[in-house]
C-alpha positions as protocol buffer text, in pm:
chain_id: "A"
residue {
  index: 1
  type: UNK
  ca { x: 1026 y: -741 z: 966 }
}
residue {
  index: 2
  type: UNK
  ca { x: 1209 y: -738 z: 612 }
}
residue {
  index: 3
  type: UNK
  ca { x: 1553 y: -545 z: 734 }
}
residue {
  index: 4
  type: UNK
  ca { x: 1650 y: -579 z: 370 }
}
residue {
  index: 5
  type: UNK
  ca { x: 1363 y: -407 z: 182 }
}
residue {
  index: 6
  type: UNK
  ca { x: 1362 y: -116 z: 467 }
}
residue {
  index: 7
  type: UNK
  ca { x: 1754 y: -78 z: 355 }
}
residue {
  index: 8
  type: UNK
  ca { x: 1681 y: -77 z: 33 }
}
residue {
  index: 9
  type: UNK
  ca { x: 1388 y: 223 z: 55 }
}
residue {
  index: 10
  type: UNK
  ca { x: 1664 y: 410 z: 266 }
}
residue {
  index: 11
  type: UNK
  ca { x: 1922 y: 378 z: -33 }
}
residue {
  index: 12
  type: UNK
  ca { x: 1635 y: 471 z: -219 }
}
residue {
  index: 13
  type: UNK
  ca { x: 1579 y: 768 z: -82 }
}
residue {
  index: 14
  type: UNK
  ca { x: 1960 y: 854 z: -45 }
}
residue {
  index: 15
  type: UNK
  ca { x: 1962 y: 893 z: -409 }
}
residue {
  index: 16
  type: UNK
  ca { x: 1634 y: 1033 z: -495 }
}
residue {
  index: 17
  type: UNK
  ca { x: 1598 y: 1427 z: -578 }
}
residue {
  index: 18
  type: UNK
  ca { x: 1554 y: 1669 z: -340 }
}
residue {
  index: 19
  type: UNK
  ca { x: 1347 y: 1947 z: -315 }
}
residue {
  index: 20
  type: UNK
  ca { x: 1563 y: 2310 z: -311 }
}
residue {
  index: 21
  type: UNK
  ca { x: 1654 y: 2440 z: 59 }
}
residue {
  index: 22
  type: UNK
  ca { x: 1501 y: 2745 z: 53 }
}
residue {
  index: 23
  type: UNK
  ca { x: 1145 y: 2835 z: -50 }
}
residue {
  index: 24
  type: UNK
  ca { x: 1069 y: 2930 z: -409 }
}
residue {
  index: 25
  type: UNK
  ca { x: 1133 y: 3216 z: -526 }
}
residue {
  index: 26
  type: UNK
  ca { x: 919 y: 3388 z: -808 }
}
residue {
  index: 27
  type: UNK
  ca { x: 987 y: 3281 z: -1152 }
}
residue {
  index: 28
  type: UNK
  ca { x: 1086 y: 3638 z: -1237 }
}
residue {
  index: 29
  type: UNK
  ca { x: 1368 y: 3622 z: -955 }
}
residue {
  index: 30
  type: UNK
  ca { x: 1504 y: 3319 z: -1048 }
}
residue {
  index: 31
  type: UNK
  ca { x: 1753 y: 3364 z: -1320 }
}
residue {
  index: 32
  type: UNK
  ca { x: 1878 y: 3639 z: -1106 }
}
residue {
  index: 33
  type: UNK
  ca { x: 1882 y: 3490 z: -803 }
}
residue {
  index: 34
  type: UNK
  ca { x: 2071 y: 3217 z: -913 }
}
residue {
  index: 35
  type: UNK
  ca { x: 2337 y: 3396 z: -1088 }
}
residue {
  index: 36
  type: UNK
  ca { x: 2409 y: 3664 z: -830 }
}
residue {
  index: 37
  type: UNK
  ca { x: 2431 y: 3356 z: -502 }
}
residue {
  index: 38
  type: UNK
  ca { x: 2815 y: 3303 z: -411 }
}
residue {
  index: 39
  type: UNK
  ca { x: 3011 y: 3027 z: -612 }
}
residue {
  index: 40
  type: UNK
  ca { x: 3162 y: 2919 z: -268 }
}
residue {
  index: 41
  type: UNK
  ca { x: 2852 y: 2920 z: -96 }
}
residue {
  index: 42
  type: UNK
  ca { x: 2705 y: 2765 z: -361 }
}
residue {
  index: 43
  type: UNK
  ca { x: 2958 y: 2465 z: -342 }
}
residue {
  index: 44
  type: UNK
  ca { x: 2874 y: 2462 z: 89 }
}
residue {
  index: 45
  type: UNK
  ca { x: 2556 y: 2424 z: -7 }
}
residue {
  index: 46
  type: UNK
  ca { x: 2633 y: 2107 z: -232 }
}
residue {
  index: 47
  type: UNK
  ca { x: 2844 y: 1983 z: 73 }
}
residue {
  index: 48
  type: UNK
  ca { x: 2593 y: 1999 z: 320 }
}
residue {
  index: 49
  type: UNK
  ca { x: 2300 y: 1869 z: 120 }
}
residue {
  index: 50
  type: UNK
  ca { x: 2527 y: 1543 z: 51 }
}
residue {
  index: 51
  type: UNK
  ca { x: 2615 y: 1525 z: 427 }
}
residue {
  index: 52
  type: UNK
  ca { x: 2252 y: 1602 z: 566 }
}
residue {
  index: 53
  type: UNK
  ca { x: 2162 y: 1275 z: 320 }
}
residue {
  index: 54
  type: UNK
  ca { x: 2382 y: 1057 z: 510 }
}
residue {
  index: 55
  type: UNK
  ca { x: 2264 y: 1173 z: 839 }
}
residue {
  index: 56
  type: UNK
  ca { x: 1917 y: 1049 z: 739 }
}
residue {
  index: 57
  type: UNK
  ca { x: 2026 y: 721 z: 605 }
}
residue {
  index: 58
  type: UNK
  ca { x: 2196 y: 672 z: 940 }
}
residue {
  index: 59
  type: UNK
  ca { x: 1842 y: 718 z: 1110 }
}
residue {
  index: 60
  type: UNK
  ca { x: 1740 y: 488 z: 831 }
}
residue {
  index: 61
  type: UNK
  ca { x: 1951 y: 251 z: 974 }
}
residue {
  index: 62
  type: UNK
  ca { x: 1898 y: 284 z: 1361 }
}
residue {
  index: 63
  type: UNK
  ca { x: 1571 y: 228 z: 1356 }
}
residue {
  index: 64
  type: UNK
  ca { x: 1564 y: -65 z: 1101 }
}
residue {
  index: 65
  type: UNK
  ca { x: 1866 y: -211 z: 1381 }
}
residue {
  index: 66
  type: UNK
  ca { x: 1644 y: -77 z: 1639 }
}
residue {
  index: 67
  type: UNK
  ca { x: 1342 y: -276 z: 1537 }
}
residue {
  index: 68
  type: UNK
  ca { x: 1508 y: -561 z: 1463 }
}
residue {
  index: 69
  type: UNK
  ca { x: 1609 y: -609 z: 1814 }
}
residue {
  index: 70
  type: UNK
  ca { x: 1945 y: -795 z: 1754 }
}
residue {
  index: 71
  type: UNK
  ca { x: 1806 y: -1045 z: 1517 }
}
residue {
  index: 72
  type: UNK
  ca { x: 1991 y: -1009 z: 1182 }
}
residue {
  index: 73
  type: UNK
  ca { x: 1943 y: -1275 z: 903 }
}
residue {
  index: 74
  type: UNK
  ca { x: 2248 y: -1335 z: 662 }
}
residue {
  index: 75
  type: UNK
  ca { x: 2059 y: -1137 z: 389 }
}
residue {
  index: 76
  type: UNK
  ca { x: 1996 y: -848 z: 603 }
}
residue {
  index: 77
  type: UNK
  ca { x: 2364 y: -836 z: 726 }
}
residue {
  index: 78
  type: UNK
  ca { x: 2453 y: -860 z: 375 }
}
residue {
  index: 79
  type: UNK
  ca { x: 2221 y: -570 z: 280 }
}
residue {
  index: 80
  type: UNK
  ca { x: 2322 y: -321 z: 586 }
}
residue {
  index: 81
  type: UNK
  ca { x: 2705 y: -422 z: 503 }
}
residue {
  index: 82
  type: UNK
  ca { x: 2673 y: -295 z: 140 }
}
residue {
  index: 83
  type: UNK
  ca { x: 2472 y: 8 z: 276 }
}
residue {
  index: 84
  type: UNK
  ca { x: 2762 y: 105 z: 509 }
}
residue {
  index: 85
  type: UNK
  ca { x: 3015 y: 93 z: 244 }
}
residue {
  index: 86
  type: UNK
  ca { x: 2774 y: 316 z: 42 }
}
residue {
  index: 87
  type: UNK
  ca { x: 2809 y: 560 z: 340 }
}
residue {
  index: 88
  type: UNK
  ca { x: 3168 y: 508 z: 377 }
}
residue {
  index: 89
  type: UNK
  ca { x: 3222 y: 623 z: 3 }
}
residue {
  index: 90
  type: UNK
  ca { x: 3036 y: 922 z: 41 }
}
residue {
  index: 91
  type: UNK
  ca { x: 3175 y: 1063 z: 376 }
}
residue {
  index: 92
  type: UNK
  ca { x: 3546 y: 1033 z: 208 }
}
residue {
  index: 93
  type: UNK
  ca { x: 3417 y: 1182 z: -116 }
}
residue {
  index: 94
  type: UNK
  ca { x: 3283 y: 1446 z: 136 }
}
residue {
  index: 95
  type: UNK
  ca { x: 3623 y: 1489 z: 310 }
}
residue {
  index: 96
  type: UNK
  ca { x: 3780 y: 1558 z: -58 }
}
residue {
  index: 97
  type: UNK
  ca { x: 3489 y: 1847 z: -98 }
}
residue {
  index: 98
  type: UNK
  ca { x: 3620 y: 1959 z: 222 }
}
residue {
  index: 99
  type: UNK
  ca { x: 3955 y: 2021 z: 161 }
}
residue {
  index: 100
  type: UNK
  ca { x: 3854 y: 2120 z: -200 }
}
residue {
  index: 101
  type: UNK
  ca { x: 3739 y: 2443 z: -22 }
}
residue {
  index: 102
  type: UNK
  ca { x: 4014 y: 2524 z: 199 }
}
residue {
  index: 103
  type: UNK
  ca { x: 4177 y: 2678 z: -83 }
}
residue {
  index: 104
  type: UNK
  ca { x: 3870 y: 2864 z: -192 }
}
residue {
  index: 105
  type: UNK
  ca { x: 3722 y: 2987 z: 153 }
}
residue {
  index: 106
  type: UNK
  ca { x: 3795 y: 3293 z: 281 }
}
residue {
  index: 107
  type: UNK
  ca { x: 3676 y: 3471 z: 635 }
}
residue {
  index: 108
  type: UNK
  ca { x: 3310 y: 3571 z: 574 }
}
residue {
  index: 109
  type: UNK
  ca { x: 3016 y: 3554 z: 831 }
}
residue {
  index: 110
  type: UNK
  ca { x: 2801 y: 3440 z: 531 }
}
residue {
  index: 111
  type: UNK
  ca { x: 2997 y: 3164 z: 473 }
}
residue {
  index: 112
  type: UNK
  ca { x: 3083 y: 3038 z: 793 }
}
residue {
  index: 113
  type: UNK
  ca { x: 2716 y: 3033 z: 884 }
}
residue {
  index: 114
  type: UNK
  ca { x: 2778 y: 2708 z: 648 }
}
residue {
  index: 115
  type: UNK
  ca { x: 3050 y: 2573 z: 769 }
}
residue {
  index: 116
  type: UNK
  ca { x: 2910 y: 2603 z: 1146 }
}
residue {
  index: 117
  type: UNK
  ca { x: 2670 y: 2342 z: 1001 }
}
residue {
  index: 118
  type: UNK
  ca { x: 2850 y: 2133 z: 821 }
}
residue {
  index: 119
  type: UNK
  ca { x: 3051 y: 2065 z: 1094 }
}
residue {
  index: 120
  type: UNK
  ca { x: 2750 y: 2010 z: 1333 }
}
residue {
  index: 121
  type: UNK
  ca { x: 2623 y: 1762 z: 1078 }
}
residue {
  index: 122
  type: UNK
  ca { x: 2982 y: 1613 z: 1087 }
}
residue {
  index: 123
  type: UNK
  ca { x: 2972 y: 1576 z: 1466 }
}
residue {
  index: 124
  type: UNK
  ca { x: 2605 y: 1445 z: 1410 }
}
residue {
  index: 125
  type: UNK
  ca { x: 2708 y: 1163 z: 1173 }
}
residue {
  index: 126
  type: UNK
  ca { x: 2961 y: 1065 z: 1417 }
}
residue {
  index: 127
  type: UNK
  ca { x: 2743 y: 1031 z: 1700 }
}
residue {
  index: 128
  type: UNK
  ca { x: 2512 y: 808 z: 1504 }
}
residue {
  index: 129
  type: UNK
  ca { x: 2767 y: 552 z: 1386 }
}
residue {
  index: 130
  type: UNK
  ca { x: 2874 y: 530 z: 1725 }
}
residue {
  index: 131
  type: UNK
  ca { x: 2507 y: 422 z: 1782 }
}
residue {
  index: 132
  type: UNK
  ca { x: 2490 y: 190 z: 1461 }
}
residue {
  index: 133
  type: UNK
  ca { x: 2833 y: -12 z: 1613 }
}
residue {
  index: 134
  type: UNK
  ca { x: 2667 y: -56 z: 1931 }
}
residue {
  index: 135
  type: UNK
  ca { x: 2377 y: -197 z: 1734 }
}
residue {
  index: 136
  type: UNK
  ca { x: 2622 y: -409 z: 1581 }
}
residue {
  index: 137
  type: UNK
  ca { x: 2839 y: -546 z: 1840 }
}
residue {
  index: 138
  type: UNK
  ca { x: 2500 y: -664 z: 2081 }
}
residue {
  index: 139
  type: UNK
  ca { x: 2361 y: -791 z: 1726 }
}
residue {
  index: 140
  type: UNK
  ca { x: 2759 y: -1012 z: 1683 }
}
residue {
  index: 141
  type: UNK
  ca { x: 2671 y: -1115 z: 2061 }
}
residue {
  index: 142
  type: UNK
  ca { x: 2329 y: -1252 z: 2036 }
}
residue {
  index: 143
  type: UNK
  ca { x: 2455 y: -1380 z: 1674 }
}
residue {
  index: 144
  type: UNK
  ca { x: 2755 y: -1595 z: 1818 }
}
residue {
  index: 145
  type: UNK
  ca { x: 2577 y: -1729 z: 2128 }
}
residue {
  index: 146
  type: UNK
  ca { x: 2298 y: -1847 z: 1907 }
}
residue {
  index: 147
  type: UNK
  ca { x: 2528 y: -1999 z: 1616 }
}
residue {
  index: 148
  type: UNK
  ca { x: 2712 y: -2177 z: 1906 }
}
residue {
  index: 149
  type: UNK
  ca { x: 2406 y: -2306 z: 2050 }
}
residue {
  index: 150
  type: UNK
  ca { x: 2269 y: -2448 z: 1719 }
}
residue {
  index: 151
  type: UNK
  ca { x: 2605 y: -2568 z: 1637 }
}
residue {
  index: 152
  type: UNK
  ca { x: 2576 y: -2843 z: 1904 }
}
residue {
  index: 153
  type: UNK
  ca { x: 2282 y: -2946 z: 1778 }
}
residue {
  index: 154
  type: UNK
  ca { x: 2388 y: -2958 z: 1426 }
}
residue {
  index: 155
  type: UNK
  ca { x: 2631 y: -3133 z: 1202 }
}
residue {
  index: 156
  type: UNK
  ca { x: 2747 y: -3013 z: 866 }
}
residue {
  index: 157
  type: UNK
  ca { x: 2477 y: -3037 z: 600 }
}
residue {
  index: 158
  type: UNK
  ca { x: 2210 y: -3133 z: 784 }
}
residue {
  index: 159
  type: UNK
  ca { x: 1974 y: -2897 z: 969 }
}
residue {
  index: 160
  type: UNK
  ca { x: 1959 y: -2755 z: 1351 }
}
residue {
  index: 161
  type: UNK
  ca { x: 1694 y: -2712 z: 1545 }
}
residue {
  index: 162
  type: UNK
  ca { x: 1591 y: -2375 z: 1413 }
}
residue {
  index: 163
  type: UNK
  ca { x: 1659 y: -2493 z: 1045 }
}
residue {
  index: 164
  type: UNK
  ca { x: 1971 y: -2365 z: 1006 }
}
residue {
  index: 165
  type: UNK
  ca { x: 2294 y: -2596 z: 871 }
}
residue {
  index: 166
  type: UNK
  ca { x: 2621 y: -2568 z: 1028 }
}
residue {
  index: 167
  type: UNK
  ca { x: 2742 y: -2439 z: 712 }
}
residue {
  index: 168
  type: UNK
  ca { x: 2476 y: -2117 z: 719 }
}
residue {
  index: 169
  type: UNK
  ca { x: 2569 y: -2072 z: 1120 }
}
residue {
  index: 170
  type: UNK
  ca { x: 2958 y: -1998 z: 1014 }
}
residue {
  index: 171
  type: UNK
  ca { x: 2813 y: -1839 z: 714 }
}
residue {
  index: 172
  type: UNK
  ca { x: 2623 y: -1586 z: 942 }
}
residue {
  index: 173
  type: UNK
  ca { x: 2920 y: -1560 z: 1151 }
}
residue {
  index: 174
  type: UNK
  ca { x: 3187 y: -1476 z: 901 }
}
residue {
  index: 175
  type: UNK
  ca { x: 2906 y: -1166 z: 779 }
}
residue {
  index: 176
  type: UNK
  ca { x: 2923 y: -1068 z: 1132 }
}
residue {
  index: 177
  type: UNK
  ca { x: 3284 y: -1002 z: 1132 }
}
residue {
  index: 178
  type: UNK
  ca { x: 3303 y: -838 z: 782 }
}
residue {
  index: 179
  type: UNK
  ca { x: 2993 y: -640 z: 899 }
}
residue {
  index: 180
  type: UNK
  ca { x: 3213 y: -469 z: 1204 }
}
residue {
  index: 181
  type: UNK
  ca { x: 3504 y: -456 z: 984 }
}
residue {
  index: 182
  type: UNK
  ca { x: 3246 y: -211 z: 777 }
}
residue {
  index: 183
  type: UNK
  ca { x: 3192 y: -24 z: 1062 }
}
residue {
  index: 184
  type: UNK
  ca { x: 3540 y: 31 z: 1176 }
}
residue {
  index: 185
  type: UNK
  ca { x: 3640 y: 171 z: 832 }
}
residue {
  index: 186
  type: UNK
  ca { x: 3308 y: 392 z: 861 }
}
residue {
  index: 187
  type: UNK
  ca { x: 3430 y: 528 z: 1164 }
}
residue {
  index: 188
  type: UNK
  ca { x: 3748 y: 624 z: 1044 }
}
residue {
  index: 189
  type: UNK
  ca { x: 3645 y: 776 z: 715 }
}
residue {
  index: 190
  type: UNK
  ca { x: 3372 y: 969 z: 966 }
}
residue {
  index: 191
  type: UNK
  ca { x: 3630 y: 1095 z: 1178 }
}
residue {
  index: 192
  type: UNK
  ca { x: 3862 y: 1217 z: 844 }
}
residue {
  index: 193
  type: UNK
  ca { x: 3515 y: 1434 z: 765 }
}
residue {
  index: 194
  type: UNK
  ca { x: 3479 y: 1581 z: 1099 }
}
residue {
  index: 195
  type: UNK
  ca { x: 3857 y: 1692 z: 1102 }
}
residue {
  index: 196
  type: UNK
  ca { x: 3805 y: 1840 z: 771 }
}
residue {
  index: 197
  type: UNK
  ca { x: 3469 y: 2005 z: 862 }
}
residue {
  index: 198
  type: UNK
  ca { x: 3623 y: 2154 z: 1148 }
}
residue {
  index: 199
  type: UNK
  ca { x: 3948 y: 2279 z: 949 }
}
residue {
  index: 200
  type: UNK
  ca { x: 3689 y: 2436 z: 697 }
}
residue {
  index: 201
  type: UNK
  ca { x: 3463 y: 2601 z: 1014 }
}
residue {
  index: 202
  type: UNK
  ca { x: 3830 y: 2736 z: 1140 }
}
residue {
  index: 203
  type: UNK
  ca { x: 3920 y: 2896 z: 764 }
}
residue {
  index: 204
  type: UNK
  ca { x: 3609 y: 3063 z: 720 }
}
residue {
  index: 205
  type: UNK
  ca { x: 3580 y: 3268 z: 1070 }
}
């Protein structure tokens, strides 16, 4: 399985353009549609389509860790690692949207219809780099027990038994590390989005 080109489609896709929400809308309509929809609602609507694009990369992810069943070369740490900090980046820019809007949001059943999602998607997010860590940490497991194993059987610059030199086990190892480091600042910047999200849900009841 090529982790890294599956990673790649996902970040792919993250950035591609969507199609709109709602269905169309006659041509006739649209001008006026457009001009009469809510500025505020408008900017929700920006929020949530950013956040429901994480969401999917983190599916993206799961089942690329999923199918991969623990075994994670040092490219394809490398690749989910930079895909993580691409995550990471967005949620915080998503926290600043949030509290962009706490300012701007006022009590409106319209509006909170959107924030009630937003901070579901939050909550969602959360839950699934909860699942991407454990992932991680049984993928650092099987990762250490096998660089330790080759390791005996190895000596630095020549090859292991399973082709590997000493130098690419620690390699491996040290990718590992920064790898969970990636995910404990994800969590963290998750958690700052979910606070906001719910702060935002609270304004607009």
């Amino acid at each position: 399985m090529k982790i890294r080109a599956a990673i790649t489609a996902a970040l792919t896709v993250l950035f591609a353009i969507s199609a709109v929400f709602a269905k169309a809308v006659p041509a006739a309509d649209a001008q006026s549609a457009v001009s009469a929809e809510n500025p505020r609602i408008k900017e929700l609507k920006n929020i949530l389509f950013k956040l429901v694009r994480q969401d999917e990369y983190l599916d993206e992810t799961i089942d690329t860790l999923d199918s991969a069943a623990g075994k994670l070369s040092l490219d394809d740490i490398s690749a989910l690692g930079l895909g993580l900090r691409m995550i990471k980046g967005n949620l915080d820019a998503l926290s600043a949207m949030n509290k962009k809007q706490f300012a701007e949001v006022q009590p409106d059943p319209a509006l909170n219809t959107y924030t009630r999602t937003i901070l579901s998607y939050s909550r969602q997010v959360s839950q699934k780099i909860v699942k991407v860590n454990g992932f991680v940490a049984r993928a650092a497991l099987k990762n250490k027990k096998s660089g330790l194993r080759d390791a005996v059987t190895s000596k630095r610059g020549r090859t292991a038994a399973k082709g590997k030199t000493l130098t690419r086990i620690l390699e491996e190892q040290k990718a590992m590390e920064r790898l969970s480091a990636d995910i404990k600042t994800l969590r963290a910047s998750s958690d700052k989005l979910t606070a906001t999200s719910k702060w935002l849900y609270i304004i607009s009841k």
